[in-house]
Tab-separated table of C-alpha atoms and ligand atoms in Angstrom:
chain	number	residue	atom	x	y	z
A	1	MET	CA	-166.814	67.880	62.792
A	2	THR	CA	-169.220	65.230	61.762
A	3	ALA	CA	-170.059	61.817	62.889
A	4	THR	CA	-167.189	59.119	61.266
A	5	SER	CA	-169.544	56.047	61.971
A	6	VAL	CA	-173.174	55.712	63.226
A	7	ASP	CA	-171.720	54.714	66.826
A	8	SER	CA	-169.183	57.301	67.354
A	9	ILE	CA	-169.937	60.382	69.317
A	10	PRO	CA	-168.568	63.699	67.493
A	11	PHE	CA	-166.992	66.334	69.696
A	12	LEU	CA	-169.494	68.880	67.747
A	13	ASP	CA	-172.051	68.221	65.123
A	14	LEU	CA	-172.730	70.983	62.829
A	15	VAL	CA	-174.388	68.966	60.100
A	16	ALA	CA	-177.242	68.239	62.734
A	17	GLN	CA	-177.667	71.708	63.710
A	18	HIS	CA	-178.094	72.932	59.962
A	19	ALA	CA	-180.051	70.002	58.676
A	20	PRO	CA	-183.381	71.473	59.785
A	21	LEU	CA	-182.455	74.927	58.680
A	22	GLU	CA	-181.340	73.950	55.239
A	23	ASP	CA	-184.040	75.326	53.017
A	24	GLU	CA	-184.118	78.687	54.805
A	25	LEU	CA	-180.167	78.914	54.646
A	26	VAL	CA	-180.430	77.870	50.881
A	27	GLU	CA	-182.941	80.511	50.220
A	28	ALA	CA	-180.804	83.326	52.018
A	29	PHE	CA	-178.056	82.296	49.533
A	30	ARG	CA	-180.041	82.385	46.640
A	31	ARG	CA	-181.264	85.725	47.542
A	32	ALA	CA	-177.722	87.068	47.890
A	33	LEU	CA	-176.877	85.600	44.496
A	34	ARG	CA	-179.952	87.170	42.588
A	35	THR	CA	-179.110	90.700	44.111
A	36	ALA	CA	-175.234	90.097	43.948
A	37	GLY	CA	-175.073	91.646	47.473
A	38	PHE	CA	-172.297	90.046	49.073
A	39	VAL	CA	-170.352	92.309	51.344
A	40	GLY	CA	-172.105	94.765	53.667
A	41	GLY	CA	-175.551	96.142	52.797
A	42	PRO	CA	-179.016	95.640	54.181
A	43	GLU	CA	-178.392	92.031	55.738
A	44	VAL	CA	-175.170	93.205	57.629
A	45	ALA	CA	-177.084	96.500	59.005
A	46	ALA	CA	-180.239	94.166	59.956
A	47	PHE	CA	-178.082	91.661	61.697
A	48	GLU	CA	-175.932	94.361	63.522
A	49	GLN	CA	-179.348	95.734	64.955
A	50	GLU	CA	-180.819	92.328	65.714
A	51	PHE	CA	-177.643	91.223	67.567
A	52	ALA	CA	-177.278	94.688	69.444
A	53	ALA	CA	-180.928	94.111	70.700
A	54	PHE	CA	-179.953	90.571	71.672
A	55	VAL	CA	-176.978	91.402	73.567
A	56	GLU	CA	-178.721	94.530	75.244
A	57	ALA	CA	-175.951	96.578	73.886
A	58	PRO	CA	-176.544	100.101	72.240
A	59	GLY	CA	-174.630	99.294	69.209
A	60	CYS	CA	-172.907	96.505	66.982
A	61	VAL	CA	-170.738	96.442	64.406
A	62	GLY	CA	-170.237	93.465	62.384
A	63	VAL	CA	-166.622	92.507	61.306
A	64	SER	CA	-164.767	89.869	59.524
A	65	ASN	CA	-164.047	87.519	62.668
A	66	GLY	CA	-163.589	87.393	66.442
A	67	THR	CA	-159.763	88.019	66.056
A	68	ASP	CA	-160.361	91.231	64.144
A	69	ALA	CA	-163.247	92.147	66.418
A	70	LEU	CA	-160.586	92.334	69.245
A	71	MET	CA	-157.954	93.923	67.284
A	72	PHE	CA	-160.397	96.838	65.944
A	73	ALA	CA	-161.811	97.166	69.714
A	74	TYR	CA	-158.248	97.654	70.923
A	75	LEU	CA	-157.530	100.220	68.304
A	76	ALA	CA	-160.715	102.204	68.507
A	77	LEU	CA	-160.150	102.493	72.275
A	78	GLY	CA	-157.005	104.491	71.469
A	79	LEU	CA	-154.359	101.584	72.142
A	80	LYS	CA	-150.788	103.120	71.412
A	81	PRO	CA	-147.735	101.152	70.803
A	82	GLY	CA	-146.095	99.978	74.040
A	83	ASP	CA	-149.412	100.279	75.961
A	84	GLU	CA	-149.974	97.092	78.373
A	85	VAL	CA	-153.079	95.264	78.420
A	86	ILE	CA	-153.908	92.495	81.190
A	87	THR	CA	-155.557	89.182	80.382
A	88	ALA	CA	-155.764	85.609	81.559
A	89	ALA	CA	-153.054	83.237	80.920
A	90	ASN	CA	-155.678	80.593	80.331
A	91	THR	CA	-157.275	81.723	77.025
A	92	PHE	CA	-157.149	81.047	73.174
A	93	ILE	CA	-154.191	83.136	71.435
A	94	ALA	CA	-156.666	85.195	69.686
A	95	THR	CA	-157.204	87.431	72.798
A	96	THR	CA	-153.568	88.223	72.925
A	97	GLU	CA	-152.470	88.009	69.368
A	98	ALA	CA	-154.890	90.739	68.245
A	99	LEU	CA	-153.358	92.871	71.026
A	100	THR	CA	-149.714	92.409	69.790
A	101	HIS	CA	-150.783	93.297	66.245
A	102	ALA	CA	-152.562	96.380	67.626
A	103	GLY	CA	-149.257	97.460	69.071
A	104	GLY	CA	-149.991	96.465	72.570
A	105	VAL	CA	-147.916	94.484	75.232
A	106	VAL	CA	-149.318	91.408	76.715
A	107	ARG	CA	-149.527	91.152	80.517
A	108	LEU	CA	-150.875	87.840	81.730
A	109	VAL	CA	-152.487	86.898	85.066
A	110	ASP	CA	-153.605	83.538	86.451
A	111	VAL	CA	-157.000	82.543	86.425
A	112	ASP	CA	-159.299	81.203	89.377
A	113	PRO	CA	-159.170	77.740	90.206
A	114	VAL	CA	-162.806	77.164	90.341
A	115	THR	CA	-163.852	78.996	87.241
A	116	ALA	CA	-160.951	79.062	85.040
A	117	THR	CA	-161.491	82.517	84.238
A	118	ILE	CA	-159.102	85.626	85.116
A	119	ASP	CA	-158.843	86.092	88.995
A	120	PRO	CA	-159.935	89.486	89.684
A	121	ALA	CA	-157.675	89.541	92.983
A	122	LEU	CA	-154.658	89.253	90.864
A	123	ILE	CA	-155.267	92.043	88.299
A	124	ALA	CA	-154.102	95.003	90.591
A	125	GLU	CA	-150.625	93.757	91.095
A	126	ALA	CA	-150.403	93.472	87.300
A	127	ILE	CA	-151.300	97.002	86.754
A	128	SER	CA	-148.191	99.243	85.773
A	129	PRO	CA	-147.962	103.051	84.694
A	130	ARG	CA	-148.322	101.732	81.015
A	131	THR	CA	-151.478	99.713	81.642
A	132	VAL	CA	-154.423	101.109	79.605
A	133	GLY	CA	-156.850	98.057	79.797
A	134	ILE	CA	-158.213	94.691	81.002
A	135	VAL	CA	-159.637	91.814	79.023
A	136	PRO	CA	-161.630	89.373	80.834
A	137	VAL	CA	-162.509	86.378	78.762
A	138	HIS	CA	-165.906	84.633	79.303
A	139	LEU	CA	-164.280	81.250	78.983
A	140	TYR	CA	-166.117	78.049	78.177
A	141	GLY	CA	-169.463	79.981	78.249
A	142	GLN	CA	-169.182	81.402	81.480
A	143	PRO	CA	-168.910	85.086	82.385
A	144	ALA	CA	-165.769	86.338	84.256
A	145	ASP	CA	-166.489	87.806	87.668
A	146	MET	CA	-167.047	91.338	86.248
A	147	ASP	CA	-168.050	93.497	89.058
A	148	PRO	CA	-164.598	93.623	90.905
A	149	ILE	CA	-163.078	93.933	87.493
A	150	LEU	CA	-165.254	96.878	86.326
A	151	GLU	CA	-164.755	98.419	89.656
A	152	LEU	CA	-160.947	98.491	89.562
A	153	ALA	CA	-161.104	99.576	85.966
A	154	ARG	CA	-163.099	102.534	87.010
A	155	LYS	CA	-160.683	103.382	89.818
A	156	ARG	CA	-157.518	103.231	87.711
A	157	GLY	CA	-158.937	104.929	84.577
A	158	LEU	CA	-158.702	101.693	82.450
A	159	TRP	CA	-160.831	100.376	79.855
A	160	VAL	CA	-162.531	96.725	79.810
A	161	VAL	CA	-162.834	94.761	76.758
A	162	GLU	CA	-165.030	91.602	77.015
A	163	ASP	CA	-163.918	88.592	74.931
A	164	ALA	CA	-167.287	87.177	74.675
A	165	ALA	CA	-166.361	84.875	71.755
A	166	GLN	CA	-167.466	81.786	74.150
A	167	ALA	CA	-170.167	83.528	75.682
A	168	VAL	CA	-172.965	84.647	73.373
A	169	ALA	CA	-176.372	84.587	75.492
A	170	ALA	CA	-174.506	84.088	78.856
A	171	ARG	CA	-175.331	86.389	81.666
A	172	TYR	CA	-173.541	87.733	84.568
A	173	LYS	CA	-176.105	88.861	87.493
A	174	GLY	CA	-178.672	89.225	84.850
A	175	ARG	CA	-176.554	91.587	82.490
A	176	PRO	CA	-175.992	89.862	79.351
A	177	ALA	CA	-172.270	89.123	78.157
A	178	GLY	CA	-171.257	91.820	75.716
A	179	SER	CA	-173.267	94.491	77.690
A	180	MET	CA	-170.719	95.383	80.593
A	181	GLY	CA	-167.282	96.564	79.299
A	182	ASP	CA	-166.566	99.472	77.085
A	183	LEU	CA	-166.573	97.192	74.320
A	184	ALA	CA	-167.271	93.490	74.024
A	185	THR	CA	-166.162	91.124	70.947
A	186	PHE	CA	-167.964	88.200	69.378
A	187	SER	CA	-166.723	85.407	67.060
A	188	PHE	CA	-169.142	83.717	64.824
A	189	TYR	CA	-166.624	80.884	63.746
A	190	PRO	CA	-168.839	77.888	63.020
A	191	GLY	CA	-168.082	75.950	66.113
A	192	LYS	CA	-168.940	78.880	68.389
A	193	ASN	CA	-172.580	78.934	70.015
A	194	LEU	CA	-173.715	81.272	67.402
A	195	GLY	CA	-171.688	80.172	64.181
A	196	ALA	CA	-171.733	81.336	60.585
A	197	CYS	CA	-171.346	79.146	57.909
A	198	GLY	CA	-167.917	80.785	57.388
A	199	GLU	CA	-166.067	83.442	59.325
A	200	GLY	CA	-167.807	86.319	61.113
A	201	GLY	CA	-167.545	88.750	64.128
A	202	ALA	CA	-169.153	91.663	65.883
A	203	VAL	CA	-168.187	94.292	68.421
A	204	THR	CA	-170.821	95.576	70.713
A	205	GLY	CA	-170.576	98.941	72.713
A	206	GLY	CA	-172.324	101.943	73.891
A	207	ARG	CA	-170.153	104.728	72.757
A	208	GLU	CA	-171.007	105.935	69.052
A	209	ASP	CA	-167.718	107.652	68.399
A	210	VAL	CA	-165.766	104.315	69.225
A	211	LEU	CA	-168.351	102.191	67.222
A	212	ASP	CA	-167.811	104.693	64.260
A	213	ARG	CA	-163.995	104.391	64.529
A	214	ILE	CA	-164.624	100.589	64.195
A	215	ARG	CA	-166.639	100.882	61.219
A	216	GLN	CA	-163.889	102.997	59.795
A	217	LEU	CA	-161.193	100.425	60.497
A	218	ARG	CA	-163.299	97.451	59.099
A	219	GLU	CA	-163.331	99.516	55.816
A	220	HIS	CA	-159.895	100.653	54.934
A	221	GLY	CA	-159.952	103.745	57.484
A	222	GLN	CA	-162.539	105.466	55.300
A	223	SER	CA	-165.170	107.995	56.330
A	224	ARG	CA	-166.714	107.846	53.197
A	225	LYS	CA	-165.985	106.039	49.843
A	226	TYR	CA	-162.299	106.754	48.999
A	227	TYR	CA	-161.679	109.306	51.607
A	228	HIS	CA	-159.376	107.720	54.374
A	229	GLU	CA	-158.948	109.115	57.678
A	230	VAL	CA	-156.654	106.530	58.731
A	231	GLU	CA	-155.133	103.379	57.323
A	232	GLY	CA	-157.572	100.666	58.164
A	233	PHE	CA	-158.055	96.967	57.401
A	234	ASN	CA	-160.459	94.983	55.061
A	235	GLY	CA	-162.531	93.504	57.913
A	236	ARG	CA	-166.066	93.526	57.101
A	237	LEU	CA	-168.670	91.029	57.609
A	238	HIS	CA	-169.932	89.128	54.553
A	239	ALA	CA	-173.566	89.739	53.653
A	240	ILE	CA	-174.135	85.826	53.178
A	241	GLN	CA	-172.947	85.221	56.748
A	242	ALA	CA	-175.032	88.074	58.164
A	243	ALA	CA	-177.984	86.501	56.424
A	244	PHE	CA	-177.237	82.981	57.909
A	245	LEU	CA	-176.501	84.573	61.255
A	246	ARG	CA	-180.134	86.358	61.341
A	247	ILE	CA	-181.545	82.954	60.726
A	248	LYS	CA	-179.568	81.178	63.268
A	249	LEU	CA	-180.002	83.780	65.909
A	250	ARG	CA	-183.597	83.117	66.112
A	251	HIS	CA	-182.577	79.591	67.398
A	252	LEU	CA	-179.899	80.503	69.768
A	253	GLU	CA	-182.165	80.537	73.056
A	254	ASP	CA	-183.257	77.089	72.220
A	255	TRP	CA	-179.818	75.633	71.545
A	256	THR	CA	-178.645	77.199	74.832
A	257	GLU	CA	-181.372	75.422	76.689
A	258	GLY	CA	-180.145	72.335	74.810
A	259	ARG	CA	-176.726	72.848	76.039
A	260	ARG	CA	-178.028	73.432	79.546
A	261	ARG	CA	-179.889	70.056	79.452
A	262	VAL	CA	-176.730	68.292	78.163
A	263	ALA	CA	-174.636	70.054	80.987
A	264	ASP	CA	-177.204	69.309	83.672
A	265	ARG	CA	-177.395	65.501	82.482
A	266	TYR	CA	-173.377	65.179	82.494
A	267	ARG	CA	-173.144	66.755	85.811
A	268	GLU	CA	-175.697	63.923	87.365
A	269	ALA	CA	-174.082	61.045	85.235
A	270	LEU	CA	-170.538	61.993	86.504
A	271	SER	CA	-171.404	62.621	90.037
A	272	GLY	CA	-169.581	60.240	92.367
A	273	ILE	CA	-166.723	59.673	90.249
A	274	SER	CA	-163.780	60.980	92.616
A	275	GLU	CA	-161.210	61.123	89.908
A	276	VAL	CA	-163.485	63.692	87.872
A	277	GLU	CA	-164.546	67.335	88.786
A	278	THR	CA	-167.402	68.720	86.776
A	279	PRO	CA	-167.547	72.400	86.011
A	280	VAL	CA	-168.632	74.521	88.715
A	281	GLU	CA	-171.289	76.950	87.827
A	282	MET	CA	-171.302	80.119	89.478
A	283	PRO	CA	-174.343	81.393	91.246
A	284	TRP	CA	-174.046	84.770	89.509
A	285	ALA	CA	-173.364	83.077	85.976
A	286	GLY	CA	-175.841	82.276	83.286
A	287	HIS	CA	-173.646	79.798	81.739
A	288	VAL	CA	-174.033	78.856	78.217
A	289	HIS	CA	-171.642	75.682	77.971
A	290	HIS	CA	-169.938	76.577	74.997
A	291	LEU	CA	-167.443	73.745	76.089
A	292	TYR	CA	-168.076	71.179	79.001
A	293	VAL	CA	-164.657	70.967	80.428
A	294	ILE	CA	-164.139	68.522	83.214
A	295	GLN	CA	-160.847	67.951	85.202
A	296	ALA	CA	-159.900	64.325	85.173
A	297	GLU	CA	-157.007	62.519	86.702
A	298	ARG	CA	-154.877	60.465	84.197
A	299	ARG	CA	-156.510	62.772	81.531
A	300	ASP	CA	-154.105	61.568	78.463
A	301	GLU	CA	-154.953	57.802	79.179
A	302	LEU	CA	-158.600	58.767	79.636
A	303	GLN	CA	-158.867	60.784	76.456
A	304	ALA	CA	-157.125	57.601	74.680
A	305	PHE	CA	-159.544	55.221	76.349
A	306	LEU	CA	-162.679	57.438	75.041
A	307	ALA	CA	-161.326	57.767	71.659
A	308	GLU	CA	-160.916	53.734	71.547
A	309	ARG	CA	-164.848	53.720	72.057
A	310	GLY	CA	-165.499	56.403	69.365
A	311	ILE	CA	-165.860	59.523	71.909
A	312	ASN	CA	-164.317	62.667	70.466
A	313	THR	CA	-162.975	64.907	73.123
A	314	GLY	CA	-160.751	68.180	72.932
A	315	LEU	CA	-158.202	70.109	75.070
A	316	HIS	CA	-158.841	73.708	75.851
A	317	TYR	CA	-156.087	74.482	76.133
A	318	PRO	CA	-153.179	71.999	76.531
A	319	LEU	CA	-150.495	74.539	76.477
A	320	PRO	CA	-150.963	77.668	78.309
A	321	LEU	CA	-150.031	81.109	76.446
A	322	HIS	CA	-147.147	81.932	78.489
A	323	LEU	CA	-145.304	78.592	77.698
A	324	GLN	CA	-146.021	78.929	73.951
A	325	ASN	CA	-143.066	79.595	71.690
A	326	ALA	CA	-144.971	82.614	70.417
A	327	TYR	CA	-144.681	84.100	73.846
A	328	ARG	CA	-141.256	83.096	74.952
A	329	HIS	CA	-140.147	86.667	74.622
A	330	LEU	CA	-142.481	87.711	77.446
A	331	GLY	CA	-140.190	85.952	79.811
A	332	TYR	CA	-142.879	84.106	81.939
A	333	GLY	CA	-141.316	80.639	82.941
A	334	ARG	CA	-142.992	77.390	83.956
A	335	GLY	CA	-144.517	78.107	87.288
A	336	ALA	CA	-145.454	81.842	86.468
A	337	PHE	CA	-149.264	80.679	86.575
A	338	PRO	CA	-149.765	77.715	88.637
A	339	VAL	CA	-153.471	77.567	88.291
A	340	THR	CA	-153.319	77.633	84.469
A	341	GLU	CA	-150.725	75.084	84.296
A	342	ARG	CA	-152.325	72.666	86.469
A	343	LEU	CA	-155.609	72.900	84.553
A	344	ALA	CA	-153.766	72.584	81.325
A	345	SER	CA	-152.507	68.995	82.311
A	346	SER	CA	-155.882	67.924	83.741
A	347	LEU	CA	-158.747	69.452	81.495
A	348	LEU	CA	-160.626	67.569	79.089
A	349	SER	CA	-163.620	68.945	77.027
A	350	LEU	CA	-166.445	66.397	76.396
A	351	PRO	CA	-168.678	66.322	73.514
A	352	MET	CA	-171.142	69.418	73.831
A	353	TYR	CA	-173.780	70.532	71.332
A	354	PRO	CA	-177.433	71.096	71.935
A	355	GLU	CA	-178.355	68.125	69.440
A	356	LEU	CA	-176.552	65.683	71.826
A	357	THR	CA	-179.312	63.051	73.098
A	358	ASP	CA	-179.489	61.849	76.646
A	359	ASP	CA	-178.296	58.319	75.547
A	360	GLN	CA	-175.082	59.857	73.957
A	361	VAL	CA	-174.322	61.729	77.065
A	362	ASP	CA	-174.708	58.723	79.333
A	363	ARG	CA	-172.679	56.714	77.072
A	364	VAL	CA	-169.964	59.186	77.575
A	365	ALA	CA	-170.462	59.322	81.292
A	366	GLY	CA	-170.558	55.367	81.432
A	367	ALA	CA	-167.262	55.169	79.495
A	368	ILE	CA	-165.475	57.459	81.729
A	369	ARG	CA	-166.740	55.361	84.811
A	370	GLU	CA	-165.579	52.449	83.160
A	371	PHE	CA	-162.386	53.941	82.621
A	372	TYR	CA	-161.786	54.694	86.529
A	373	ASP	CA	-163.368	51.352	87.594
A	374	ARG	CA	-161.364	49.299	85.493
A	375	SER	CA	-158.108	50.887	86.711
A	376	VAL	CA	-158.805	50.444	90.281
A	377	GLY	CA	-155.955	49.151	91.986
A	378	THR	CA	-153.393	49.188	89.000
B	401	PLP	C1	-162.822	81.819	68.828
B	401	PLP	C2	-162.256	82.935	69.912
B	401	PLP	C3	-161.749	84.087	69.423
B	401	PLP	C4	-161.558	84.381	68.027
B	401	PLP	O1	-162.353	84.292	67.059
B	401	PLP	P1	-162.217	84.025	65.434
B	401	PLP	O2	-163.626	84.150	65.112
B	401	PLP	O3	-162.003	82.598	65.543
B	401	PLP	O4	-161.176	85.027	64.989
B	401	PLP	C5	-161.343	85.002	70.395
B	401	PLP	N1	-161.109	84.620	71.634
B	401	PLP	C6	-161.705	83.555	72.240
B	401	PLP	C7	-161.906	83.242	73.607
B	401	PLP	C8	-162.175	82.533	71.259
B	401	PLP	O5	-162.671	81.285	71.521
């Protein structure tokens, strides 16, 4: 995650992000050390309040990570063994893994070719008598097209959980990601737009009884100390991480602006390269560019060419869920989700973080241009 040499461009540079905050972060750690407040407590409660206000959601429960946030959300909404839940084939495995661990059954649908998020038009035909919910994933920092999803869910009596792990601070038609579904889940994995210095996650939502159930689940199913209503989990947010997150949350809007500057510059610098498609920002989306994912011809060669020049890139994601060994039993074969499969072979995530300089963006774009110019006629 750090630069390996002066000239290389990392995929993500968390060292640069934390350097100006070092004194404040160390002071927060010292406070925790001197009060021995490590798990739960006032820092967690304060972060939950501040984060709910930021997301414009009535309530927030801090938890151990984004995967547990999803699992607790599914369970708190009453998921029973065998219940089916619909989500996109193009997502990180946490979305579906948490569902299986909660006893649910994964139903995948393809994504929209322009946004790479769940195609609302395909959801209705995936609904069965066992379907209980829909999980739109706000992938790469762009909200899924929520209005048709929310309307379908309302008509069919399904719940909606937004997987907003990649989309903190994003908006859909003015509404913040995390404020639209029955519940929404966030990850504070270090590389996310709001990252802890370790692991963390949160669930936001409006129904106090459901949020209370999540508070129970994260703490061994107890309603008060040593009185257990159900079997739960050890799924709490660490006080030190909450303290770090409170400090970092105050910079999130600035960092988001930084990401937008980088995205704008990439779009301009890459325009006119016919072999490359830059990500499309929908008119309704307040995109926060967690990842800057282009679609590129001869992707693997391009990635190797960039690596030789010290430019580090990523693939999100190289193998769709339905083709993973872990999901062979679902019975989806190659060709089941053609858009997702096509994306998987052409997508390439370029370096993206707020501290990336205009010069660095230009160097990345220049190298991409050079790759295609060189290979003309070969
Ligand atoms: C990161 C991520 C998660 C899981 O979050 P963790 O905090 O790493 O457990 C879930 N869904 C998506 C889409 C993610 O990108």
